[in-house]
mmCIF file of C-alpha atoms in Angstrom:
data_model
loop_
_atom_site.group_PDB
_atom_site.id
_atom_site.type_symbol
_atom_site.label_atom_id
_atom_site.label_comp_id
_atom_site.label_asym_id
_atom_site.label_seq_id
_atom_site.Cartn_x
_atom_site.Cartn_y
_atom_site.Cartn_z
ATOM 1 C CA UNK A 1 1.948 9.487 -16.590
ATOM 2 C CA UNK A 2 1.201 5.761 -16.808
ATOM 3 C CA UNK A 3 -1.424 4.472 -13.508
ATOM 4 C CA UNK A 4 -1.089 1.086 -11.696
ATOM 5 C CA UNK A 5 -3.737 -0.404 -9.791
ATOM 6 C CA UNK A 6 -2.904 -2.160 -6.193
ATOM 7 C CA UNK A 7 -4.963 -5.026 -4.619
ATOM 8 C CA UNK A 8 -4.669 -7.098 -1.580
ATOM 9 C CA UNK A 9 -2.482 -10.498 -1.604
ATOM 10 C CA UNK A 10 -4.672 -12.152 1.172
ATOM 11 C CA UNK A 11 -3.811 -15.771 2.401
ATOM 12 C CA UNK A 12 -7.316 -16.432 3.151
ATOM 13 C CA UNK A 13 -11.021 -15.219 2.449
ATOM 14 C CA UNK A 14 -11.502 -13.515 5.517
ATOM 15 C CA UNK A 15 -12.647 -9.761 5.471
ATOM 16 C CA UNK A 16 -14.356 -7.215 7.821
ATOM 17 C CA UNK A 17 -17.221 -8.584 6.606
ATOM 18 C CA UNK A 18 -16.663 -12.412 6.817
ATOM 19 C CA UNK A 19 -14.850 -14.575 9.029
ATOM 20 C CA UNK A 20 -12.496 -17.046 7.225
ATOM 21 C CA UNK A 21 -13.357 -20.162 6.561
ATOM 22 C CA UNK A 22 -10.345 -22.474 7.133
ATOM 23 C CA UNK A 23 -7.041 -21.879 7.984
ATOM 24 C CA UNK A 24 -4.874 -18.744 8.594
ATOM 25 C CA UNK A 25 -2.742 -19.743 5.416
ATOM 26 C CA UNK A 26 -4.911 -21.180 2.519
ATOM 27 C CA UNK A 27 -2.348 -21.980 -0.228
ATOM 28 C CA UNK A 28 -4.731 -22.510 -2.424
ATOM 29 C CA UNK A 29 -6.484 -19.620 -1.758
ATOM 30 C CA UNK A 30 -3.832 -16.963 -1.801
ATOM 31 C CA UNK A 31 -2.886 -18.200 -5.064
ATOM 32 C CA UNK A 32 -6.290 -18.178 -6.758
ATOM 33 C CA UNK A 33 -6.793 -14.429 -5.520
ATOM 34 C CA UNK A 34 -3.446 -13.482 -6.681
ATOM 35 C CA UNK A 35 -4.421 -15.046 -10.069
ATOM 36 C CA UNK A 36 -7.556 -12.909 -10.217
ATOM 37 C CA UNK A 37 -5.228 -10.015 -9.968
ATOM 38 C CA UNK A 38 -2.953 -11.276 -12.451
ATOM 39 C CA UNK A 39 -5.720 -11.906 -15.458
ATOM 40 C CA UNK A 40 -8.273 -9.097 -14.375
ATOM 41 C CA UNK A 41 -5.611 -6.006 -15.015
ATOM 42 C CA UNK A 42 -4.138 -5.250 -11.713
ATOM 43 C CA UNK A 43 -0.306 -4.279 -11.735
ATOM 44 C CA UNK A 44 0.669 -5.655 -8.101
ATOM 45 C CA UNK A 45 -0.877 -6.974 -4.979
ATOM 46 C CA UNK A 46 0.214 -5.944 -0.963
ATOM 47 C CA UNK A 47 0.957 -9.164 0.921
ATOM 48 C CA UNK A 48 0.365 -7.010 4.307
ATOM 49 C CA UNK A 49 2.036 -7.761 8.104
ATOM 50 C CA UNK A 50 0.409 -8.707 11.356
ATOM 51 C CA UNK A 51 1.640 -9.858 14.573
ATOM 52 C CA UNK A 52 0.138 -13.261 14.273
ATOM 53 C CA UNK A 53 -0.405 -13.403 10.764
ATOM 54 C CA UNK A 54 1.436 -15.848 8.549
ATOM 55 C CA UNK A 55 4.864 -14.591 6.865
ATOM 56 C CA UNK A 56 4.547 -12.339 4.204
ATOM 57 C CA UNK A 57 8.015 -13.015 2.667
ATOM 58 C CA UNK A 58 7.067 -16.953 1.878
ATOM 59 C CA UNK A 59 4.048 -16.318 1.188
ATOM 60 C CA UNK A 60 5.039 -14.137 -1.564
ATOM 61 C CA UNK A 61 7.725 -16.395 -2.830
ATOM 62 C CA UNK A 62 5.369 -18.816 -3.368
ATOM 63 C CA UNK A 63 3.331 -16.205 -5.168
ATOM 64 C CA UNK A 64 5.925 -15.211 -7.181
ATOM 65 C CA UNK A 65 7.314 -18.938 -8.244
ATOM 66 C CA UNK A 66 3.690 -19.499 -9.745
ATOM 67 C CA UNK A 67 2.671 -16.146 -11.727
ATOM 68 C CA UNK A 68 4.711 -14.238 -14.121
ATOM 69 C CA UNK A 69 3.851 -10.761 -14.597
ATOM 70 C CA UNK A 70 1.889 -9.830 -11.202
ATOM 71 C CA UNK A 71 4.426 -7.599 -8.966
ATOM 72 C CA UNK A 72 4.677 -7.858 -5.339
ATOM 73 C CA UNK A 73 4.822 -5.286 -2.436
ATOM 74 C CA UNK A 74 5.968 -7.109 0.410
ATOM 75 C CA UNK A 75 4.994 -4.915 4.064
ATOM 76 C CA UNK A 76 7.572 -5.255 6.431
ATOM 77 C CA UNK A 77 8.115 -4.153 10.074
ATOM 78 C CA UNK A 78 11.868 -3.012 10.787
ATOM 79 C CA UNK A 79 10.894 -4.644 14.408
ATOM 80 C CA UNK A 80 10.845 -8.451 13.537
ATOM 81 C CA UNK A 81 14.685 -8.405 11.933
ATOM 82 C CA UNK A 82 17.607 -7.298 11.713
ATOM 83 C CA UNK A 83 18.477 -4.973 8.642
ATOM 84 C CA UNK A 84 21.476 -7.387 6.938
ATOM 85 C CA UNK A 85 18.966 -10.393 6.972
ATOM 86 C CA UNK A 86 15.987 -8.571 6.098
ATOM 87 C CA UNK A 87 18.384 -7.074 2.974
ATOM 88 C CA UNK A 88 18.774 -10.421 2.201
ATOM 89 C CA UNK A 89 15.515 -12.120 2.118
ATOM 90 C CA UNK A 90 14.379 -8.699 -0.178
ATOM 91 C CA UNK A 91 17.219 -9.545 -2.350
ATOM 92 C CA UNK A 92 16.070 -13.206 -2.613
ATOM 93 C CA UNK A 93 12.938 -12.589 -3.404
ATOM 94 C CA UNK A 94 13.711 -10.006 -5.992
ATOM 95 C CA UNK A 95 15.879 -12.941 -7.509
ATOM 96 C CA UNK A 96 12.818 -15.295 -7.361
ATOM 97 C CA UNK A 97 10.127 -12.829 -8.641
ATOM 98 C CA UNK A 98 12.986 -11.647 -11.284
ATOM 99 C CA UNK A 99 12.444 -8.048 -10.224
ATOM 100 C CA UNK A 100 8.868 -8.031 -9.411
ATOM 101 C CA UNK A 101 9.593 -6.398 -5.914
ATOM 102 C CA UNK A 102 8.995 -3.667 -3.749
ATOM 103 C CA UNK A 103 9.257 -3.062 0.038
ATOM 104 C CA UNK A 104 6.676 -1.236 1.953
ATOM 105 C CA UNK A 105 8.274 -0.582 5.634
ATOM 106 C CA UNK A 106 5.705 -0.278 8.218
ATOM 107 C CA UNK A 107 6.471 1.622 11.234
ATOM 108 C CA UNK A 108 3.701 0.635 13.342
ATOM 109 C CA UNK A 109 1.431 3.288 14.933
ATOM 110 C CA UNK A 110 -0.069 0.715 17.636
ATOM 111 C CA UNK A 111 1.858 0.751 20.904
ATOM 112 C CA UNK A 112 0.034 -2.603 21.637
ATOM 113 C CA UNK A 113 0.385 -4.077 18.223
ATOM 114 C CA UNK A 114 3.942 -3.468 18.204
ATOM 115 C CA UNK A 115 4.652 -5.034 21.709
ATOM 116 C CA UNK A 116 3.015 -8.394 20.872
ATOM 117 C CA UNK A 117 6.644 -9.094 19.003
ATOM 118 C CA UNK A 118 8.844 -7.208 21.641
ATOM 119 C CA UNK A 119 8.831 -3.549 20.239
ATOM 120 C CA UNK A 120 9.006 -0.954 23.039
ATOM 121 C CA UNK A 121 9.983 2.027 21.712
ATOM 122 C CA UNK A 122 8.001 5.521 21.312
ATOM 123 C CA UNK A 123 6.368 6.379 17.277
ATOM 124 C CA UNK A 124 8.901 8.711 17.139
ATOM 125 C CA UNK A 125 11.853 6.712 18.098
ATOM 126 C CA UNK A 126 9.989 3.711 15.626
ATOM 127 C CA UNK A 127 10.447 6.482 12.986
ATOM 128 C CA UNK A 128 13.902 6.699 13.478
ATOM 129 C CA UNK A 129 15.086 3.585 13.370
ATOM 130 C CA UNK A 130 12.790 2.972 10.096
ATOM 131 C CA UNK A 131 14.936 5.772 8.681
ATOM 132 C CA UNK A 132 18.422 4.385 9.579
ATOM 133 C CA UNK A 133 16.710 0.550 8.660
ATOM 134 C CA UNK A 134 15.415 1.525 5.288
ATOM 135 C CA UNK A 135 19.262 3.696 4.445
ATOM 136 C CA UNK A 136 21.505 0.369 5.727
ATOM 137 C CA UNK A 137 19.204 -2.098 3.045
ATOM 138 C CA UNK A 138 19.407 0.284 0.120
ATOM 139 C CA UNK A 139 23.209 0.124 1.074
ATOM 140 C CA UNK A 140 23.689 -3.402 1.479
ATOM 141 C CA UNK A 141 21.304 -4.117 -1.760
ATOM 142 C CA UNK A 142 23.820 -1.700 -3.914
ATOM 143 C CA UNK A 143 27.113 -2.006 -2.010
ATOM 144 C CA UNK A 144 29.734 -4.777 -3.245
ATOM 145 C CA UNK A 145 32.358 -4.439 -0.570
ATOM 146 C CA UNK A 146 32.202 -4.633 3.005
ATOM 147 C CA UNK A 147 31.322 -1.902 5.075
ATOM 148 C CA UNK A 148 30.285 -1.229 8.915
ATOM 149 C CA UNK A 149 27.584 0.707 10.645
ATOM 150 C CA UNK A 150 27.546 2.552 13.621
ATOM 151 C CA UNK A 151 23.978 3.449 13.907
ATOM 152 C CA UNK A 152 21.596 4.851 16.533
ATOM 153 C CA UNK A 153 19.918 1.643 16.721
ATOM 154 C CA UNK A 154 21.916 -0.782 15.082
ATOM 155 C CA UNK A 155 25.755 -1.359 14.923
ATOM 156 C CA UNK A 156 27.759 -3.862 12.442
ATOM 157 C CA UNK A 157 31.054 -4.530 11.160
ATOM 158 C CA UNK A 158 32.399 -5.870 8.252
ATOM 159 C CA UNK A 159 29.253 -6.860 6.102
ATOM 160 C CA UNK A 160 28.666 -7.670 2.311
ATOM 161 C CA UNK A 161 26.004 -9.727 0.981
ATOM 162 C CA UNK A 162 26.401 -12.251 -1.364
ATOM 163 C CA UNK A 163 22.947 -11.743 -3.213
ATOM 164 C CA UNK A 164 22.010 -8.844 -4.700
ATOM 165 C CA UNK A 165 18.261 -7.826 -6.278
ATOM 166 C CA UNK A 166 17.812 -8.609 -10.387
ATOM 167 C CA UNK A 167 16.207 -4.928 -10.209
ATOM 168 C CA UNK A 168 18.971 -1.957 -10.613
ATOM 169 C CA UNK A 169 19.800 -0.219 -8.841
ATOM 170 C CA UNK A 170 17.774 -1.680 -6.658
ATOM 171 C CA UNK A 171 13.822 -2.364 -5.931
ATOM 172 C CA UNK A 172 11.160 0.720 -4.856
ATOM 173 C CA UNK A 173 10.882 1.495 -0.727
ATOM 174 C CA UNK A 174 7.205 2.516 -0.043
ATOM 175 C CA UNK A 175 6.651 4.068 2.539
ATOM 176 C CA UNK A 176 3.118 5.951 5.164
ATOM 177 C CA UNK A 177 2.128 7.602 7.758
ATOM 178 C CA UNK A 178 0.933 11.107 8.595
ATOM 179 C CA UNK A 179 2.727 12.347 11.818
ATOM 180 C CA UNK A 180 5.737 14.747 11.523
ATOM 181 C CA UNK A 181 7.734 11.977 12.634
ATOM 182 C CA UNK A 182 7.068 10.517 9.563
ATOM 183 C CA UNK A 183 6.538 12.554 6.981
ATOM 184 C CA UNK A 184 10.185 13.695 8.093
ATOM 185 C CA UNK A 185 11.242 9.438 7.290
ATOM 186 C CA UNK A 186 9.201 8.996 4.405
ATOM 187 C CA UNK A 187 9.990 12.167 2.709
ATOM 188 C CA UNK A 188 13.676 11.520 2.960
ATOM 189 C CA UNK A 189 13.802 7.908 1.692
ATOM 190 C CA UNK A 190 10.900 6.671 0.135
ATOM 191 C CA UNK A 191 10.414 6.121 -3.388
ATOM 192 C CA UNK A 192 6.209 5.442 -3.012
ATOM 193 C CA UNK A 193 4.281 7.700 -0.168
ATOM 194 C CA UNK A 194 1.114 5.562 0.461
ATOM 195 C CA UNK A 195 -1.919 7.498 2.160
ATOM 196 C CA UNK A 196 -5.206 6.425 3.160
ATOM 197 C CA UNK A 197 -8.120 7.711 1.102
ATOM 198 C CA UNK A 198 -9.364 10.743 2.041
ATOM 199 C CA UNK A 199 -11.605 13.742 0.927
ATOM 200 C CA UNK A 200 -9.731 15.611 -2.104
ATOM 201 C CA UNK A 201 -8.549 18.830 -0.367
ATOM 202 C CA UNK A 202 -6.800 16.485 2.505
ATOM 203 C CA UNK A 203 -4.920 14.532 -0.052
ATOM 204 C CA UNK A 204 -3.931 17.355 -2.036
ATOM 205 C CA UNK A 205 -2.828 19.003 1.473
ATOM 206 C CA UNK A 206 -0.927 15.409 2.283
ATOM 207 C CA UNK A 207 0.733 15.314 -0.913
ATOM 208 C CA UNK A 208 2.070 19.147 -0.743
ATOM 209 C CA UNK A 209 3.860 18.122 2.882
ATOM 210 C CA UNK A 210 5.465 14.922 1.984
ATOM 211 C CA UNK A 211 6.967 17.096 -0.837
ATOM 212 C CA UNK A 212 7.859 20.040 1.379
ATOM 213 C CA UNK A 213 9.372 17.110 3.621
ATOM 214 C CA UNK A 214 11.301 15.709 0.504
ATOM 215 C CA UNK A 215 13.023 19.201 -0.057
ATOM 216 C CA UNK A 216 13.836 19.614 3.127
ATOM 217 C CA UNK A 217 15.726 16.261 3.062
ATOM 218 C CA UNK A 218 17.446 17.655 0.254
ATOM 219 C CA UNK A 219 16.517 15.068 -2.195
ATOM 220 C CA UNK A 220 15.889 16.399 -6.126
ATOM 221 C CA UNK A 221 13.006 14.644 -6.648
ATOM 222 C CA UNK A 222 9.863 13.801 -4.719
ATOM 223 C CA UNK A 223 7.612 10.258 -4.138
ATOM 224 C CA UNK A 224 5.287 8.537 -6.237
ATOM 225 C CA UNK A 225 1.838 8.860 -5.153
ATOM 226 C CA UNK A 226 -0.737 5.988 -3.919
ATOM 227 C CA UNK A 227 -4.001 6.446 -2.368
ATOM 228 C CA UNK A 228 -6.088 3.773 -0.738
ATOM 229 C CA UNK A 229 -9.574 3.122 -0.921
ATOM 230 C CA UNK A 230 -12.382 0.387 -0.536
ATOM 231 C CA UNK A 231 -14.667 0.075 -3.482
ATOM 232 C CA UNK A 232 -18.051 -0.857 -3.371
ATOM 233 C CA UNK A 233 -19.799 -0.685 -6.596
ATOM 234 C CA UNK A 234 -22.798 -1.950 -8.955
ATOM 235 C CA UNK A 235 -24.719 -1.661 -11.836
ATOM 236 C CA UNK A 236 -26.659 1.304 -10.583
ATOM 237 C CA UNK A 237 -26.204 3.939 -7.894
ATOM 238 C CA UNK A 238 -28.624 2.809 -6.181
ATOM 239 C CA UNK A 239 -27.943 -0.858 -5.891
ATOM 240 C CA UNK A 240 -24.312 0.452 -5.155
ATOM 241 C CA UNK A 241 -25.409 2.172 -2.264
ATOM 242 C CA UNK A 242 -27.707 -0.579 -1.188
ATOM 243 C CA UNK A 243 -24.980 -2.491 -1.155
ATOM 244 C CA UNK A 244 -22.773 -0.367 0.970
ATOM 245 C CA UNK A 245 -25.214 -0.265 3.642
ATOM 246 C CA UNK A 246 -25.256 -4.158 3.566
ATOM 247 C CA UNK A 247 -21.726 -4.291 3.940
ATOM 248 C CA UNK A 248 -21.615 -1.453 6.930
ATOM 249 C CA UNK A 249 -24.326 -3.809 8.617
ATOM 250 C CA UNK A 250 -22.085 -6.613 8.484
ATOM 251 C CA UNK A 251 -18.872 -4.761 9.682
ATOM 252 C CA UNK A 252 -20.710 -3.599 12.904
ATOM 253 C CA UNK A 253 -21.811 -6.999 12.981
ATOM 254 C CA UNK A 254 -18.770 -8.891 12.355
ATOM 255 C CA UNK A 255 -15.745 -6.910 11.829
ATOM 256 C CA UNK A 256 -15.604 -4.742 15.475
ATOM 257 C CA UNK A 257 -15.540 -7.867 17.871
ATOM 258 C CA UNK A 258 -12.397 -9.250 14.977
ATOM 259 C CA UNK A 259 -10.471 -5.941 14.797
ATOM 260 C CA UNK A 260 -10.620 -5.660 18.493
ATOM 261 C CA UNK A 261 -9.288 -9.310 19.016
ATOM 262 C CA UNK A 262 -6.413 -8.323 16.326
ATOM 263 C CA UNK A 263 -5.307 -5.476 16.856
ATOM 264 C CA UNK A 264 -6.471 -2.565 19.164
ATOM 265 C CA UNK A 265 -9.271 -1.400 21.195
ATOM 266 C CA UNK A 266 -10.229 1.947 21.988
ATOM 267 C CA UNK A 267 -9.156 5.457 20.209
ATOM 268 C CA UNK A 268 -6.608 5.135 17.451
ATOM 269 C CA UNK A 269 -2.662 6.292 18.529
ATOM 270 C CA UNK A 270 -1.680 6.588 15.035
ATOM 271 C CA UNK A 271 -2.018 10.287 13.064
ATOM 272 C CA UNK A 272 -3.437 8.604 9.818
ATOM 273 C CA UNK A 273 -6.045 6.305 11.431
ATOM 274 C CA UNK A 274 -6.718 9.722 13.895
ATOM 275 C CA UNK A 275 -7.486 11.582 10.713
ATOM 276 C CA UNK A 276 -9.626 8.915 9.377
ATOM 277 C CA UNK A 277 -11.705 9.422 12.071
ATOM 278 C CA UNK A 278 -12.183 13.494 12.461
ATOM 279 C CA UNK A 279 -12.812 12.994 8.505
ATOM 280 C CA UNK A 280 -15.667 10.676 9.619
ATOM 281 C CA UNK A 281 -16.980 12.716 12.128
ATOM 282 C CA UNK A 282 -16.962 15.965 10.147
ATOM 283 C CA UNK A 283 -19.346 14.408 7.084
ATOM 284 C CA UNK A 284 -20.143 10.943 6.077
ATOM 285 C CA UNK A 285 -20.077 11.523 2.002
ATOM 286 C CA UNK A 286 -17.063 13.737 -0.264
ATOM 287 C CA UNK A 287 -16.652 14.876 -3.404
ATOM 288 C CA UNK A 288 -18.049 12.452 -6.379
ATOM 289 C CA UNK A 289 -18.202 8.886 -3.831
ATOM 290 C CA UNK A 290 -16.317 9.035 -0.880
ATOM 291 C CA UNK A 291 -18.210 7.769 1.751
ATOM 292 C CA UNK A 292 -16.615 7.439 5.780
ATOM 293 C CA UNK A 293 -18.918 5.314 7.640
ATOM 294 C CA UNK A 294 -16.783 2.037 6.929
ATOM 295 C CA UNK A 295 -14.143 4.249 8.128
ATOM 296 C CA UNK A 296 -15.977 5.303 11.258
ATOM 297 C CA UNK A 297 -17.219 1.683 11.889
ATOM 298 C CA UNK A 298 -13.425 0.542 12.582
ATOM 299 C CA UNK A 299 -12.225 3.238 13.933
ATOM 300 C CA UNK A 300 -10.060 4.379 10.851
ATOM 301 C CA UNK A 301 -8.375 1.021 10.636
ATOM 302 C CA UNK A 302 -5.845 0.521 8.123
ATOM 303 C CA UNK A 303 -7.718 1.724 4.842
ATOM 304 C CA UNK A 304 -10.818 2.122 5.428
ATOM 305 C CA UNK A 305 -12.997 4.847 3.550
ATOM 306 C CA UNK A 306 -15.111 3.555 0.660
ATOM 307 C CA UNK A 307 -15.645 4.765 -2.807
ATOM 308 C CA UNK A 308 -19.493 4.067 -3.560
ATOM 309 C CA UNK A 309 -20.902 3.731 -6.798
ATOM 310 C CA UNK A 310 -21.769 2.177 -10.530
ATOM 311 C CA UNK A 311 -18.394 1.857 -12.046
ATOM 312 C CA UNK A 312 -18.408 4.649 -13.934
ATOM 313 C CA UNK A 313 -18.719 6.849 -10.897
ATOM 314 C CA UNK A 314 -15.956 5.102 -9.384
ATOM 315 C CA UNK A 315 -13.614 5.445 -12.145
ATOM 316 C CA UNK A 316 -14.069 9.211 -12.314
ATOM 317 C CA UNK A 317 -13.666 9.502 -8.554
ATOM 318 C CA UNK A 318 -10.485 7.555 -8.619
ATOM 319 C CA UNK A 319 -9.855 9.963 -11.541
ATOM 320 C CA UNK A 320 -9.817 13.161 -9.898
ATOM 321 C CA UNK A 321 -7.334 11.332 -7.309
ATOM 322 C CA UNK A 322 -4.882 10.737 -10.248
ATOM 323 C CA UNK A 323 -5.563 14.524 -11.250
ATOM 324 C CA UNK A 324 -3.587 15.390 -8.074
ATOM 325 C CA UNK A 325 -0.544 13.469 -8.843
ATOM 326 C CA UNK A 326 -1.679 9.923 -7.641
ATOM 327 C CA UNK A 327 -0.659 7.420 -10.189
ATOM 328 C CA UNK A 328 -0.305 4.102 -7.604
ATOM 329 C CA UNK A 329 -4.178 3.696 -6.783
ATOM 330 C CA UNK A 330 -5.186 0.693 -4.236
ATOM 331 C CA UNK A 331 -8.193 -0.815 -4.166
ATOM 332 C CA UNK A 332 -9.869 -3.997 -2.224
ATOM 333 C CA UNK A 333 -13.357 -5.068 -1.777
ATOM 334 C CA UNK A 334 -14.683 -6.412 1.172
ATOM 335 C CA UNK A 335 -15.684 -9.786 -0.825
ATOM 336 C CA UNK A 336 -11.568 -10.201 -1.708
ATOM 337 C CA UNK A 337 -12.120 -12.538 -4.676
ATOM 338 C CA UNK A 338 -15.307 -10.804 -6.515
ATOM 339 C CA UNK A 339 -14.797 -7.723 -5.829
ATOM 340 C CA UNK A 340 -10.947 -7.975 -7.172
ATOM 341 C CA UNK A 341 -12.491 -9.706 -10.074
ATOM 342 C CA UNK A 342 -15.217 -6.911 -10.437
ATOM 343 C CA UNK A 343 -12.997 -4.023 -9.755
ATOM 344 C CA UNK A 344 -10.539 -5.563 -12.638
ATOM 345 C CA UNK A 345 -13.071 -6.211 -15.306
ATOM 346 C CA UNK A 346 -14.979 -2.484 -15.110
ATOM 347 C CA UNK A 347 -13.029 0.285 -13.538
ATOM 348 C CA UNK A 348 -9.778 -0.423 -14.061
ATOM 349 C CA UNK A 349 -10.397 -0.478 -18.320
ATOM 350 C CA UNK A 350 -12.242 2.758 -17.582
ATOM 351 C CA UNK A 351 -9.594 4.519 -15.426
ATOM 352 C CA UNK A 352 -6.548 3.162 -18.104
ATOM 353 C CA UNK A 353 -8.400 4.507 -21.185
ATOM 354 C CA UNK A 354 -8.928 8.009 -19.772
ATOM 355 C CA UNK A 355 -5.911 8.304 -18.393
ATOM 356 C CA UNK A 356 -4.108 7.483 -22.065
ATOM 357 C CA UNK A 357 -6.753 9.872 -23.532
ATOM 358 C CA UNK A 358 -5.548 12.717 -21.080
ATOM 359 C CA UNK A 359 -1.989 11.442 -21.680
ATOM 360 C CA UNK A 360 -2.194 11.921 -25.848
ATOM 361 C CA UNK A 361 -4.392 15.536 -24.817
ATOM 362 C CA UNK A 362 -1.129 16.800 -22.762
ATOM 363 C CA UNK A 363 1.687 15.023 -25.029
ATOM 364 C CA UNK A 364 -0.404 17.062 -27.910
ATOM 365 C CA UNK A 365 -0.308 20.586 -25.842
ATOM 366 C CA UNK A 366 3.639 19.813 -25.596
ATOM 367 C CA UNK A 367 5.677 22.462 -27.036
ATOM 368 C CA UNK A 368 7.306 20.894 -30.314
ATOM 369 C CA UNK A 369 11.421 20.570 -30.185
ATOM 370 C CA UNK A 370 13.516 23.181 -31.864
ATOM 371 C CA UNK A 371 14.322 20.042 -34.196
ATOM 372 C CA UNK A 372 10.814 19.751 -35.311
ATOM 373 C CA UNK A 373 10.002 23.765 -35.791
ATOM 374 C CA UNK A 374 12.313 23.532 -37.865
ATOM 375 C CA UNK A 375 11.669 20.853 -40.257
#
């Protein structure tokens, strides 16, 4: 199966390792990363949500308007809009990006994150309503007549919208989290189930319940895969490791005192971040070069576990990940712009070519069609 690589659509050069250095919204900026992405191999970048970060949706827009072949996966909170506009501002996008987009909804697993812009409800009732959210835009992005909802958390009569996506039937839904709550969502309507990088055995064990959730949603087929990771590599294991203690050192140093400010302080709420964590606390290096202490540094923020190595060591790791059934594999480097440039130029040639070469090995194995035993 074919493998596409997933970077970061910042809108400015800070990390958890560097404070930005102008403004929260760097035009210039956003597009010369995205560029980077665009000519260095990558197949789409995340243009991610805060509560007081600039707009994804324009941001991407202008993204889009400027670069031809990079795809964009737009995070969205259900939260911040109502389903019919956010529909339409999809749809528009698609239209702009001609059918470069997908949708990753974002529950939000932050109780205080989530009530910056108003939202009060429980996880479980955020689950909920992403489930009836996500169902009413895939309706209004493929319906052509006007129809009404009567919804547990939204109501509507007598809507049709007047633009409709380029891609048919309509663009991917990505989808995360690791709860019940939402493995019961994600498995039901998403086409992409996103998960945080963790050892091998976990994400074999994560992939195995979003499927079990799937069936039990009665759907036919199951999610794409994508795993998350934070790369830190260089010529030589040892300068790769070197260089991942330099860039712990300046995430205790810099990052903490930002994430706090941002976004939460204390123990994590959500199930994924939680996991993060007991991963952390249970070993600090996995399988070929997982390693957990950026993880444990932030408190299993976001994606957070690193994959440490030359880029050969990488490339296998990331390898073994697309062994499991992972074929959507994200990556972004502390340094946005190098690293993305780095990562592009050496691991993601390396990963591509052996993952044709196992391709051709397994098309070869095939059984040949009756047609050609009998030729």
């Amino acid at each position: 199966m074919p493998v596409e690589f997933l970077g970061i659509a910042a809108t400015n050069d800070g990390s958890e390792t560097t404070p930005r250095s102008g403004a929260a919204f760097d035009k210039e900026y956003t597009l010369r990363l995205a560029r980077a992405h665009e000519e260095h191999g990558w197949d789409r970048v995340l243009f991610a949500y805060g509560s007081g970060s600039p707009d994804p949706a324009p941001a991407a827009a202008y993204i889009a308007s400027h670069l031809e072949h990079l795809q964009i996966f737009l995070a969205h909170r259900p939260n911040v809009s109502y389903p019919t506009f956010a529909a339409k501002t999809f749809a528009t996008l698609d239209q702009i990006s001609e059918g470069r987009l997908a949708v990753h909804f974002i529950t939000g697993g932050n109780d205080r994150e989530q009530g910056r812009e108003g939202d009060t409800l429980t996880k479980d009732e955020r689950y909920a309503r992403t489930r009836e959210y996500i169902r009413i835009v895939k309706k209004i992005w493929t319906t052509h007549e006007p129809f009404d909802h009567e919804g547990e958390h939204y109501r509507f009569r007598d809507f049709v919208s007047d633009v409709f996506p380029v891609q048919q039937p309509r663009p991917n839904v990505s989808f995360g989290g690791s709860s019940p709550a939402a493995l019961a969502a994600g498995g039901a309507e998403a086409d992409i189930y996103c998960l945080w990088g963790e050892p091998l055995e976990g994400t074999a064990e994560q992939i195995e319940a979003v499927k079990a959730a799937a069936q039990a949603a009665g759907r036919a087929d199951v999610p794409r895969f994508q795993v998350a990771f934070r790369p830190i590599i260089a010529p030589t294991e040892e300068l790769a490791w070197e260089k991942a203690h330099r860039t712990l050192g300046a995430i205790r140093e810099h990052g903490v005192a930002a994430l706090k400010r941002r976004h939460r302080t204390g123990a994590p709420q959500n199930t994924g971040s939680q996991r993060l964590v007991a991963i952390a606390e249970a070993g600090e290096r996995y399988d070929r070069a997982l390693w957990t202490a950026t993880a444990a540094a932030t408190s299993g923020a976001g994606n957070s576990n690193a994959l440490v190595g030359t880029p050969e060591t990488v490339a296998q790791a990331l390898l073994d990940y697309y062994d499991l059934g992972v074929d959507i594999l994200s990556a972004r480097g502390y340094d946005l712009l190098d690293d993305a440039i780095d990562f592009g130029r050496y691991v993601i040639p390396l990963v591509r070519e052996e993952v044709a070469k196992r391709d051709a090995e397994r098309a070869a194995r095939a059984p040949r069609s009756l047609a050609a035993v009998g030729e």
